[in-house]
Amino acid sequence: MDSTGKKWAESVLEKLNTKLTAQATRLGDMIPYVPENGIYPDMGKRDIVWWTNGFWAGMLWQMYHATGNELYKITAESNEDRLDEAFTKYTGLHHDVGFMWLHTAVANYRLTGNERSKARGLHAAHLLAGRYNPRGKFIRSWNRDRSGWVIIDSMLNIPLLYWAKDTLDDPRFGYVAEDHADTVMNNIVRSDGSVNHIGVFDPTNGEILETPGGQGYESGSSWSRGQSWAIYGFALSYKHTGKKKYLDTAKKVAHYFISQVEQNDWIPLVDFRAPKEPVMIDTSAGLCAACGFLEISKHVGEYEKEFYVNAAVKILQAIEKNYANWNTDEDSIINYSTGSYHDEENSEVPIIYADYYFVEAILRLLDKDFLIW
């Protein structure tokens, strides 16, 4: 990144600090998701086991690490405390316990050494490992009657297992994570770098049965946030294992993503293989992918590094220019995220995880982030 890009990132960090200080002061221990009329309702009251309930705290821990502002730490800790209710409820928790407790308890433990936070993170890791199917060699994603279902989002949950492996010096957590990553790599990632959202496996033997469209347009299409989950998830599996096949997979999916998003001025469509009309955007896909590109850039040579960093910066600048809301009286930062292609309720709206990935990417450009994953 050149000096102009760095100055831009520094100016964005100043605006982030101002906006997030205002939000943290206003929200207290509330858990945000999607704002309504510019104000966050409390997702903790609506659904304490909802999968996005850790992202706000993750954003706060990133900002605490970067700025030292105690407000961020105190607010993040209050969110973590509230998630104990999710453990108590239990019903409704699934593979997204990684998203929920990596960003809360594990982040807290990494930065402060808090033993209660360590226990919470390990509790979540045991729940995730308990979803492992030893015949199919995958971690079951959802609940209900879907014992053989795996979704690409899972790749950003298994870092919880890599953390538990290192924390407990227990290799079984790593075996589960790698088995799962291999199953996803071999069955859900396509040869051209595009990605299925869902793989349905026979839970008795691991045979792949079908690949439904899921949150994309249809089976065989290319849901953009699914691409980003794969990019970042496989890059992180490489970081934790050193196995080149994971980095190669991350790069393959990244190249496909870049080839698609470049055609739309670096703003990702919800699905890269959907009909041209209506035009539907998902900024969160670009922001998560940018974090993935920046992770890949750490593990390649200088020439390649420039390629991935430049792609990340182009996405971040395009999204900030067109979709950032810096009004401190309104909640959320980045607009135009879309939950899924056929989701009429949360289509092109602010969603909390877009803000998280934006914050992480900006801080990473400035070498002020820390590893939450």
PDB file of C-alpha atoms in Angstrom, residues 62-265:
ATOM      1  CA  GLN A  62     -10.110  -4.667  17.687  1.00  0.00           C
ATOM      2  CA  MET A  63     -10.612  -0.990  18.480  1.00  0.00           C
ATOM      3  CA  TYR A  64      -9.493  -1.434  22.085  1.00  0.00           C
ATOM      4  CA  HIS A  65      -6.298  -3.065  20.865  1.00  0.00           C
ATOM      5  CA  ALA A  66      -5.723  -0.237  18.377  1.00  0.00           C
ATOM      6  CA  THR A  67      -6.614   2.722  20.621  1.00  0.00           C
ATOM      7  CA  GLY A  68      -6.464   1.614  24.267  1.00  0.00           C
ATOM      8  CA  ASN A  69      -9.882   3.187  24.882  1.00  0.00           C
ATOM      9  CA  GLU A  70     -11.324   1.454  27.976  1.00  0.00           C
ATOM     10  CA  LEU A  71     -14.877   2.097  26.788  1.00  0.00           C
ATOM     11  CA  TYR A  72     -14.397  -0.493  24.069  1.00  0.00           C
ATOM     12  CA  LYS A  73     -13.133  -3.095  26.551  1.00  0.00           C
ATOM     13  CA  ILE A  74     -15.940  -2.526  29.046  1.00  0.00           C
ATOM     14  CA  THR A  75     -18.631  -2.682  26.367  1.00  0.00           C
ATOM     15  CA  ALA A  76     -17.173  -5.839  24.816  1.00  0.00           C
ATOM     16  CA  GLU A  77     -17.042  -7.537  28.220  1.00  0.00           C
ATOM     17  CA  SER A  78     -20.698  -6.753  28.850  1.00  0.00           C
ATOM     18  CA  ASN A  79     -21.616  -8.442  25.560  1.00  0.00           C
ATOM     19  CA  GLU A  80     -19.542 -11.485  26.494  1.00  0.00           C
ATOM     20  CA  ASP A  81     -21.290 -11.758  29.854  1.00  0.00           C
ATOM     21  CA  ARG A  82     -24.691 -11.715  28.190  1.00  0.00           C
ATOM     22  CA  LEU A  83     -23.756 -14.614  25.916  1.00  0.00           C
ATOM     23  CA  ASP A  84     -23.594 -16.918  28.951  1.00  0.00           C
ATOM     24  CA  GLU A  85     -27.355 -17.093  28.515  1.00  0.00           C
ATOM     25  CA  ALA A  86     -26.791 -18.701  25.118  1.00  0.00           C
ATOM     26  CA  PHE A  87     -24.791 -21.498  26.766  1.00  0.00           C
ATOM     27  CA  THR A  88     -27.625 -21.975  29.245  1.00  0.00           C
ATOM     28  CA  LYS A  89     -30.274 -22.051  26.536  1.00  0.00           C
ATOM     29  CA  TYR A  90     -28.128 -24.315  24.318  1.00  0.00           C
ATOM     30  CA  THR A  91     -31.006 -25.112  21.948  1.00  0.00           C
ATOM     31  CA  GLY A  92     -30.390 -23.232  18.726  1.00  0.00           C
ATOM     32  CA  LEU A  93     -26.599 -23.166  18.966  1.00  0.00           C
ATOM     33  CA  HIS A  94     -24.894 -24.752  15.985  1.00  0.00           C
ATOM     34  CA  HIS A  95     -21.563 -24.471  14.140  1.00  0.00           C
ATOM     35  CA  ASP A  96     -21.560 -20.678  14.404  1.00  0.00           C
ATOM     36  CA  VAL A  97     -20.368 -20.873  18.008  1.00  0.00           C
ATOM     37  CA  GLY A  98     -17.045 -19.926  16.418  1.00  0.00           C
ATOM     38  CA  PHE A  99     -18.362 -16.568  15.277  1.00  0.00           C
ATOM     39  CA  MET A 100     -20.013 -16.040  18.663  1.00  0.00           C
ATOM     40  CA  TRP A 101     -17.138 -16.808  21.033  1.00  0.00           C
ATOM     41  CA  LEU A 102     -14.010 -16.150  18.979  1.00  0.00           C
ATOM     42  CA  HIS A 103     -15.020 -12.480  18.877  1.00  0.00           C
ATOM     43  CA  THR A 104     -15.983 -12.290  22.535  1.00  0.00           C
ATOM     44  CA  ALA A 105     -14.337 -14.724  24.948  1.00  0.00           C
ATOM     45  CA  VAL A 106     -11.321 -15.766  22.868  1.00  0.00           C
ATOM     46  CA  ALA A 107     -10.569 -12.176  21.894  1.00  0.00           C
ATOM     47  CA  ASN A 108     -10.774 -11.159  25.548  1.00  0.00           C
ATOM     48  CA  TYR A 109      -8.483 -13.989  26.635  1.00  0.00           C
ATOM     49  CA  ARG A 110      -5.947 -13.219  23.933  1.00  0.00           C
ATOM     50  CA  LEU A 111      -5.726  -9.573  24.951  1.00  0.00           C
ATOM     51  CA  THR A 112      -6.171  -9.748  28.740  1.00  0.00           C
ATOM     52  CA  GLY A 113      -5.547 -13.337  29.837  1.00  0.00           C
ATOM     53  CA  ASN A 114      -8.983 -13.468  31.486  1.00  0.00           C
ATOM     54  CA  GLU A 115      -9.422 -17.046  32.758  1.00  0.00           C
ATOM     55  CA  ARG A 116     -13.226 -16.913  32.705  1.00  0.00           C
ATOM     56  CA  SER A 117     -13.032 -15.912  29.043  1.00  0.00           C
ATOM     57  CA  LYS A 118     -10.675 -18.818  28.362  1.00  0.00           C
ATOM     58  CA  ALA A 119     -13.206 -21.198  29.906  1.00  0.00           C
ATOM     59  CA  ARG A 120     -15.992 -19.782  27.760  1.00  0.00           C
ATOM     60  CA  GLY A 121     -13.926 -20.168  24.608  1.00  0.00           C
ATOM     61  CA  LEU A 122     -13.073 -23.767  25.453  1.00  0.00           C
ATOM     62  CA  HIS A 123     -16.722 -24.500  26.229  1.00  0.00           C
ATOM     63  CA  ALA A 124     -17.637 -23.249  22.753  1.00  0.00           C
ATOM     64  CA  ALA A 125     -14.804 -25.245  21.161  1.00  0.00           C
ATOM     65  CA  HIS A 126     -16.049 -28.449  22.780  1.00  0.00           C
ATOM     66  CA  LEU A 127     -19.542 -27.735  21.467  1.00  0.00           C
ATOM     67  CA  LEU A 128     -18.165 -27.274  17.955  1.00  0.00           C
ATOM     68  CA  ALA A 129     -15.992 -30.388  18.106  1.00  0.00           C
ATOM     69  CA  GLY A 130     -19.040 -32.309  19.332  1.00  0.00           C
ATOM     70  CA  ARG A 131     -20.725 -31.694  15.981  1.00  0.00           C
ATOM     71  CA  TYR A 132     -18.033 -33.695  14.169  1.00  0.00           C
ATOM     72  CA  ASN A 133     -19.216 -36.673  12.115  1.00  0.00           C
ATOM     73  CA  PRO A 134     -16.410 -39.293  12.172  1.00  0.00           C
ATOM     74  CA  ARG A 135     -17.851 -41.265   9.245  1.00  0.00           C
ATOM     75  CA  GLY A 136     -18.241 -38.268   6.954  1.00  0.00           C
ATOM     76  CA  LYS A 137     -15.261 -36.336   8.371  1.00  0.00           C
ATOM     77  CA  PHE A 138     -17.192 -33.074   8.572  1.00  0.00           C
ATOM     78  CA  ILE A 139     -18.678 -30.776  11.186  1.00  0.00           C
ATOM     79  CA  ARG A 140     -22.438 -30.577  10.899  1.00  0.00           C
ATOM     80  CA  SER A 141     -23.553 -27.001  10.256  1.00  0.00           C
ATOM     81  CA  TRP A 142     -27.251 -26.556  11.005  1.00  0.00           C
ATOM     82  CA  ASN A 143     -29.760 -28.283  13.273  1.00  0.00           C
ATOM     83  CA  ARG A 144     -33.211 -29.831  12.749  1.00  0.00           C
ATOM     84  CA  ASP A 145     -33.294 -32.634  10.166  1.00  0.00           C
ATOM     85  CA  ARG A 146     -29.999 -31.672   8.483  1.00  0.00           C
ATOM     86  CA  SER A 147     -27.490 -34.110   9.939  1.00  0.00           C
ATOM     87  CA  GLY A 148     -25.435 -34.195   6.730  1.00  0.00           C
ATOM     88  CA  TRP A 149     -25.476 -30.492   5.874  1.00  0.00           C
ATOM     89  CA  VAL A 150     -22.288 -28.453   5.643  1.00  0.00           C
ATOM     90  CA  ILE A 151     -22.181 -24.776   4.646  1.00  0.00           C
ATOM     91  CA  ILE A 152     -19.161 -22.830   3.468  1.00  0.00           C
ATOM     92  CA  ASP A 153     -19.542 -20.383   6.390  1.00  0.00           C
ATOM     93  CA  SER A 154     -18.101 -23.159   8.574  1.00  0.00           C
ATOM     94  CA  MET A 155     -14.594 -22.357   7.365  1.00  0.00           C
ATOM     95  CA  LEU A 156     -14.584 -19.228   9.523  1.00  0.00           C
ATOM     96  CA  ASN A 157     -15.770 -21.144  12.582  1.00  0.00           C
ATOM     97  CA  ILE A 158     -13.071 -23.815  12.673  1.00  0.00           C
ATOM     98  CA  PRO A 159     -10.359 -21.357  13.799  1.00  0.00           C
ATOM     99  CA  LEU A 160     -11.979 -21.834  17.222  1.00  0.00           C
ATOM    100  CA  LEU A 161     -10.730 -25.425  17.076  1.00  0.00           C
ATOM    101  CA  TYR A 162      -7.222 -24.397  16.060  1.00  0.00           C
ATOM    102  CA  TRP A 163      -7.182 -22.056  19.063  1.00  0.00           C
ATOM    103  CA  ALA A 164      -8.376 -24.823  21.399  1.00  0.00           C
ATOM    104  CA  LYS A 165      -5.715 -27.178  20.022  1.00  0.00           C
ATOM    105  CA  ASP A 166      -2.974 -24.692  20.877  1.00  0.00           C
ATOM    106  CA  THR A 167      -4.495 -23.617  24.183  1.00  0.00           C
ATOM    107  CA  LEU A 168      -4.945 -27.155  25.512  1.00  0.00           C
ATOM    108  CA  ASP A 169      -2.027 -28.682  23.604  1.00  0.00           C
ATOM    109  CA  ASP A 170      -4.533 -31.273  22.396  1.00  0.00           C
ATOM    110  CA  PRO A 171      -4.169 -32.315  18.734  1.00  0.00           C
ATOM    111  CA  ARG A 172      -7.662 -33.804  18.423  1.00  0.00           C
ATOM    112  CA  PHE A 173      -9.156 -30.357  17.910  1.00  0.00           C
ATOM    113  CA  GLY A 174      -6.776 -29.834  15.002  1.00  0.00           C
ATOM    114  CA  TYR A 175      -7.667 -33.204  13.498  1.00  0.00           C
ATOM    115  CA  VAL A 176     -11.355 -32.298  13.519  1.00  0.00           C
ATOM    116  CA  ALA A 177     -10.687 -28.895  11.949  1.00  0.00           C
ATOM    117  CA  GLU A 178      -8.437 -30.291   9.225  1.00  0.00           C
ATOM    118  CA  ASP A 179     -10.768 -33.183   8.404  1.00  0.00           C
ATOM    119  CA  HIS A 180     -13.558 -30.672   7.976  1.00  0.00           C
ATOM    120  CA  ALA A 181     -11.446 -28.304   5.882  1.00  0.00           C
ATOM    121  CA  ASP A 182     -10.451 -31.189   3.600  1.00  0.00           C
ATOM    122  CA  THR A 183     -14.070 -32.255   3.129  1.00  0.00           C
ATOM    123  CA  VAL A 184     -15.085 -28.710   2.235  1.00  0.00           C
ATOM    124  CA  MET A 185     -12.087 -28.230  -0.049  1.00  0.00           C
ATOM    125  CA  ASN A 186     -12.750 -31.453  -1.949  1.00  0.00           C
ATOM    126  CA  ASN A 187     -16.531 -31.201  -2.239  1.00  0.00           C
ATOM    127  CA  ILE A 188     -17.761 -27.613  -1.917  1.00  0.00           C
ATOM    128  CA  VAL A 189     -15.005 -25.586  -3.604  1.00  0.00           C
ATOM    129  CA  ARG A 190     -15.220 -25.989  -7.395  1.00  0.00           C
ATOM    130  CA  SER A 191     -12.285 -26.397  -9.748  1.00  0.00           C
ATOM    131  CA  ASP A 192     -12.685 -22.878 -11.198  1.00  0.00           C
ATOM    132  CA  GLY A 193     -12.510 -21.224  -7.768  1.00  0.00           C
ATOM    133  CA  SER A 194     -16.232 -20.666  -7.398  1.00  0.00           C
ATOM    134  CA  VAL A 195     -17.917 -22.153  -4.351  1.00  0.00           C
ATOM    135  CA  ASN A 196     -21.156 -23.905  -3.484  1.00  0.00           C
ATOM    136  CA  HIS A 197     -22.902 -22.563  -0.415  1.00  0.00           C
ATOM    137  CA  ILE A 198     -24.124 -25.956   0.830  1.00  0.00           C
ATOM    138  CA  GLY A 199     -22.949 -29.529   0.572  1.00  0.00           C
ATOM    139  CA  VAL A 200     -25.376 -32.237   1.679  1.00  0.00           C
ATOM    140  CA  PHE A 201     -23.569 -35.427   2.649  1.00  0.00           C
ATOM    141  CA  ASP A 202     -24.756 -38.891   3.569  1.00  0.00           C
ATOM    142  CA  PRO A 203     -24.122 -38.806   7.331  1.00  0.00           C
ATOM    143  CA  THR A 204     -23.390 -42.536   7.389  1.00  0.00           C
ATOM    144  CA  ASN A 205     -20.504 -42.546   4.919  1.00  0.00           C
ATOM    145  CA  GLY A 206     -19.689 -38.978   3.807  1.00  0.00           C
ATOM    146  CA  GLU A 207     -20.869 -39.339   0.211  1.00  0.00           C
ATOM    147  CA  ILE A 208     -21.784 -35.985  -1.335  1.00  0.00           C
ATOM    148  CA  LEU A 209     -25.472 -36.074  -2.305  1.00  0.00           C
ATOM    149  CA  GLU A 210     -26.347 -32.583  -3.528  1.00  0.00           C
ATOM    150  CA  THR A 211     -25.304 -28.924  -3.469  1.00  0.00           C
ATOM    151  CA  PRO A 212     -28.404 -26.734  -2.960  1.00  0.00           C
ATOM    152  CA  GLY A 213     -28.313 -23.045  -3.833  1.00  0.00           C
ATOM    153  CA  GLY A 214     -28.756 -21.970  -0.232  1.00  0.00           C
ATOM    154  CA  GLN A 215     -28.172 -18.254   0.197  1.00  0.00           C
ATOM    155  CA  GLY A 216     -27.207 -17.801  -3.444  1.00  0.00           C
ATOM    156  CA  TYR A 217     -29.469 -17.545  -6.472  1.00  0.00           C
ATOM    157  CA  GLU A 218     -29.654 -21.268  -7.196  1.00  0.00           C
ATOM    158  CA  SER A 219     -27.648 -24.487  -7.185  1.00  0.00           C
ATOM    159  CA  GLY A 220     -24.526 -23.976  -9.275  1.00  0.00           C
ATOM    160  CA  SER A 221     -24.498 -20.215  -8.859  1.00  0.00           C
ATOM    161  CA  SER A 222     -21.863 -18.238  -6.986  1.00  0.00           C
ATOM    162  CA  TRP A 223     -23.010 -16.541  -3.780  1.00  0.00           C
ATOM    163  CA  SER A 224     -20.400 -13.862  -3.217  1.00  0.00           C
ATOM    164  CA  ARG A 225     -20.219 -13.988   0.563  1.00  0.00           C
ATOM    165  CA  GLY A 226     -19.772 -17.740   0.308  1.00  0.00           C
ATOM    166  CA  GLN A 227     -16.737 -17.011  -1.848  1.00  0.00           C
ATOM    167  CA  SER A 228     -15.407 -14.682   0.827  1.00  0.00           C
ATOM    168  CA  TRP A 229     -15.968 -17.200   3.640  1.00  0.00           C
ATOM    169  CA  ALA A 230     -13.852 -19.640   1.632  1.00  0.00           C
ATOM    170  CA  ILE A 231     -11.092 -17.137   0.834  1.00  0.00           C
ATOM    171  CA  TYR A 232     -10.577 -16.069   4.419  1.00  0.00           C
ATOM    172  CA  GLY A 233     -11.322 -19.464   5.945  1.00  0.00           C
ATOM    173  CA  PHE A 234      -8.785 -21.389   3.886  1.00  0.00           C
ATOM    174  CA  ALA A 235      -6.181 -18.648   4.332  1.00  0.00           C
ATOM    175  CA  LEU A 236      -6.625 -19.022   8.085  1.00  0.00           C
ATOM    176  CA  SER A 237      -6.409 -22.806   7.896  1.00  0.00           C
ATOM    177  CA  TYR A 238      -3.076 -22.332   6.157  1.00  0.00           C
ATOM    178  CA  LYS A 239      -1.964 -19.907   8.862  1.00  0.00           C
ATOM    179  CA  HIS A 240      -2.779 -22.436  11.583  1.00  0.00           C
ATOM    180  CA  THR A 241      -1.476 -25.580   9.875  1.00  0.00           C
ATOM    181  CA  GLY A 242       1.150 -24.494   7.347  1.00  0.00           C
ATOM    182  CA  LYS A 243      -0.404 -26.867   4.806  1.00  0.00           C
ATOM    183  CA  LYS A 244       0.045 -25.433   1.321  1.00  0.00           C
ATOM    184  CA  LYS A 245      -3.136 -26.991  -0.060  1.00  0.00           C
ATOM    185  CA  TYR A 246      -5.174 -24.581   2.045  1.00  0.00           C
ATOM    186  CA  LEU A 247      -3.279 -21.526   0.816  1.00  0.00           C
ATOM    187  CA  ASP A 248      -3.609 -22.728  -2.773  1.00  0.00           C
ATOM    188  CA  THR A 249      -7.358 -23.116  -2.276  1.00  0.00           C
ATOM    189  CA  ALA A 250      -7.669 -19.645  -0.755  1.00  0.00           C
ATOM    190  CA  LYS A 251      -5.762 -18.167  -3.696  1.00  0.00           C
ATOM    191  CA  LYS A 252      -7.864 -20.025  -6.262  1.00  0.00           C
ATOM    192  CA  VAL A 253     -11.107 -18.706  -4.780  1.00  0.00           C
ATOM    193  CA  ALA A 254      -9.584 -15.240  -4.369  1.00  0.00           C
ATOM    194  CA  HIS A 255      -8.659 -15.095  -8.056  1.00  0.00           C
ATOM    195  CA  TYR A 256     -12.192 -16.033  -9.037  1.00  0.00           C
ATOM    196  CA  PHE A 257     -13.610 -13.372  -6.683  1.00  0.00           C
ATOM    197  CA  ILE A 258     -11.300 -10.660  -8.005  1.00  0.00           C
ATOM    198  CA  SER A 259     -12.156 -11.513 -11.606  1.00  0.00           C
ATOM    199  CA  GLN A 260     -15.836 -11.013 -10.807  1.00  0.00           C
ATOM    200  CA  VAL A 261     -15.800  -7.983  -8.516  1.00  0.00           C
ATOM    201  CA  GLU A 262     -13.464  -6.025 -10.799  1.00  0.00           C
ATOM    202  CA  GLN A 263     -16.220  -6.026 -13.419  1.00  0.00           C
ATOM    203  CA  ASN A 264     -18.517  -4.056 -11.081  1.00  0.00           C
ATOM    204  CA  ASP A 265     -16.087  -1.331  -9.979  1.00  0.00           C
TER     205      ASP A 265
END
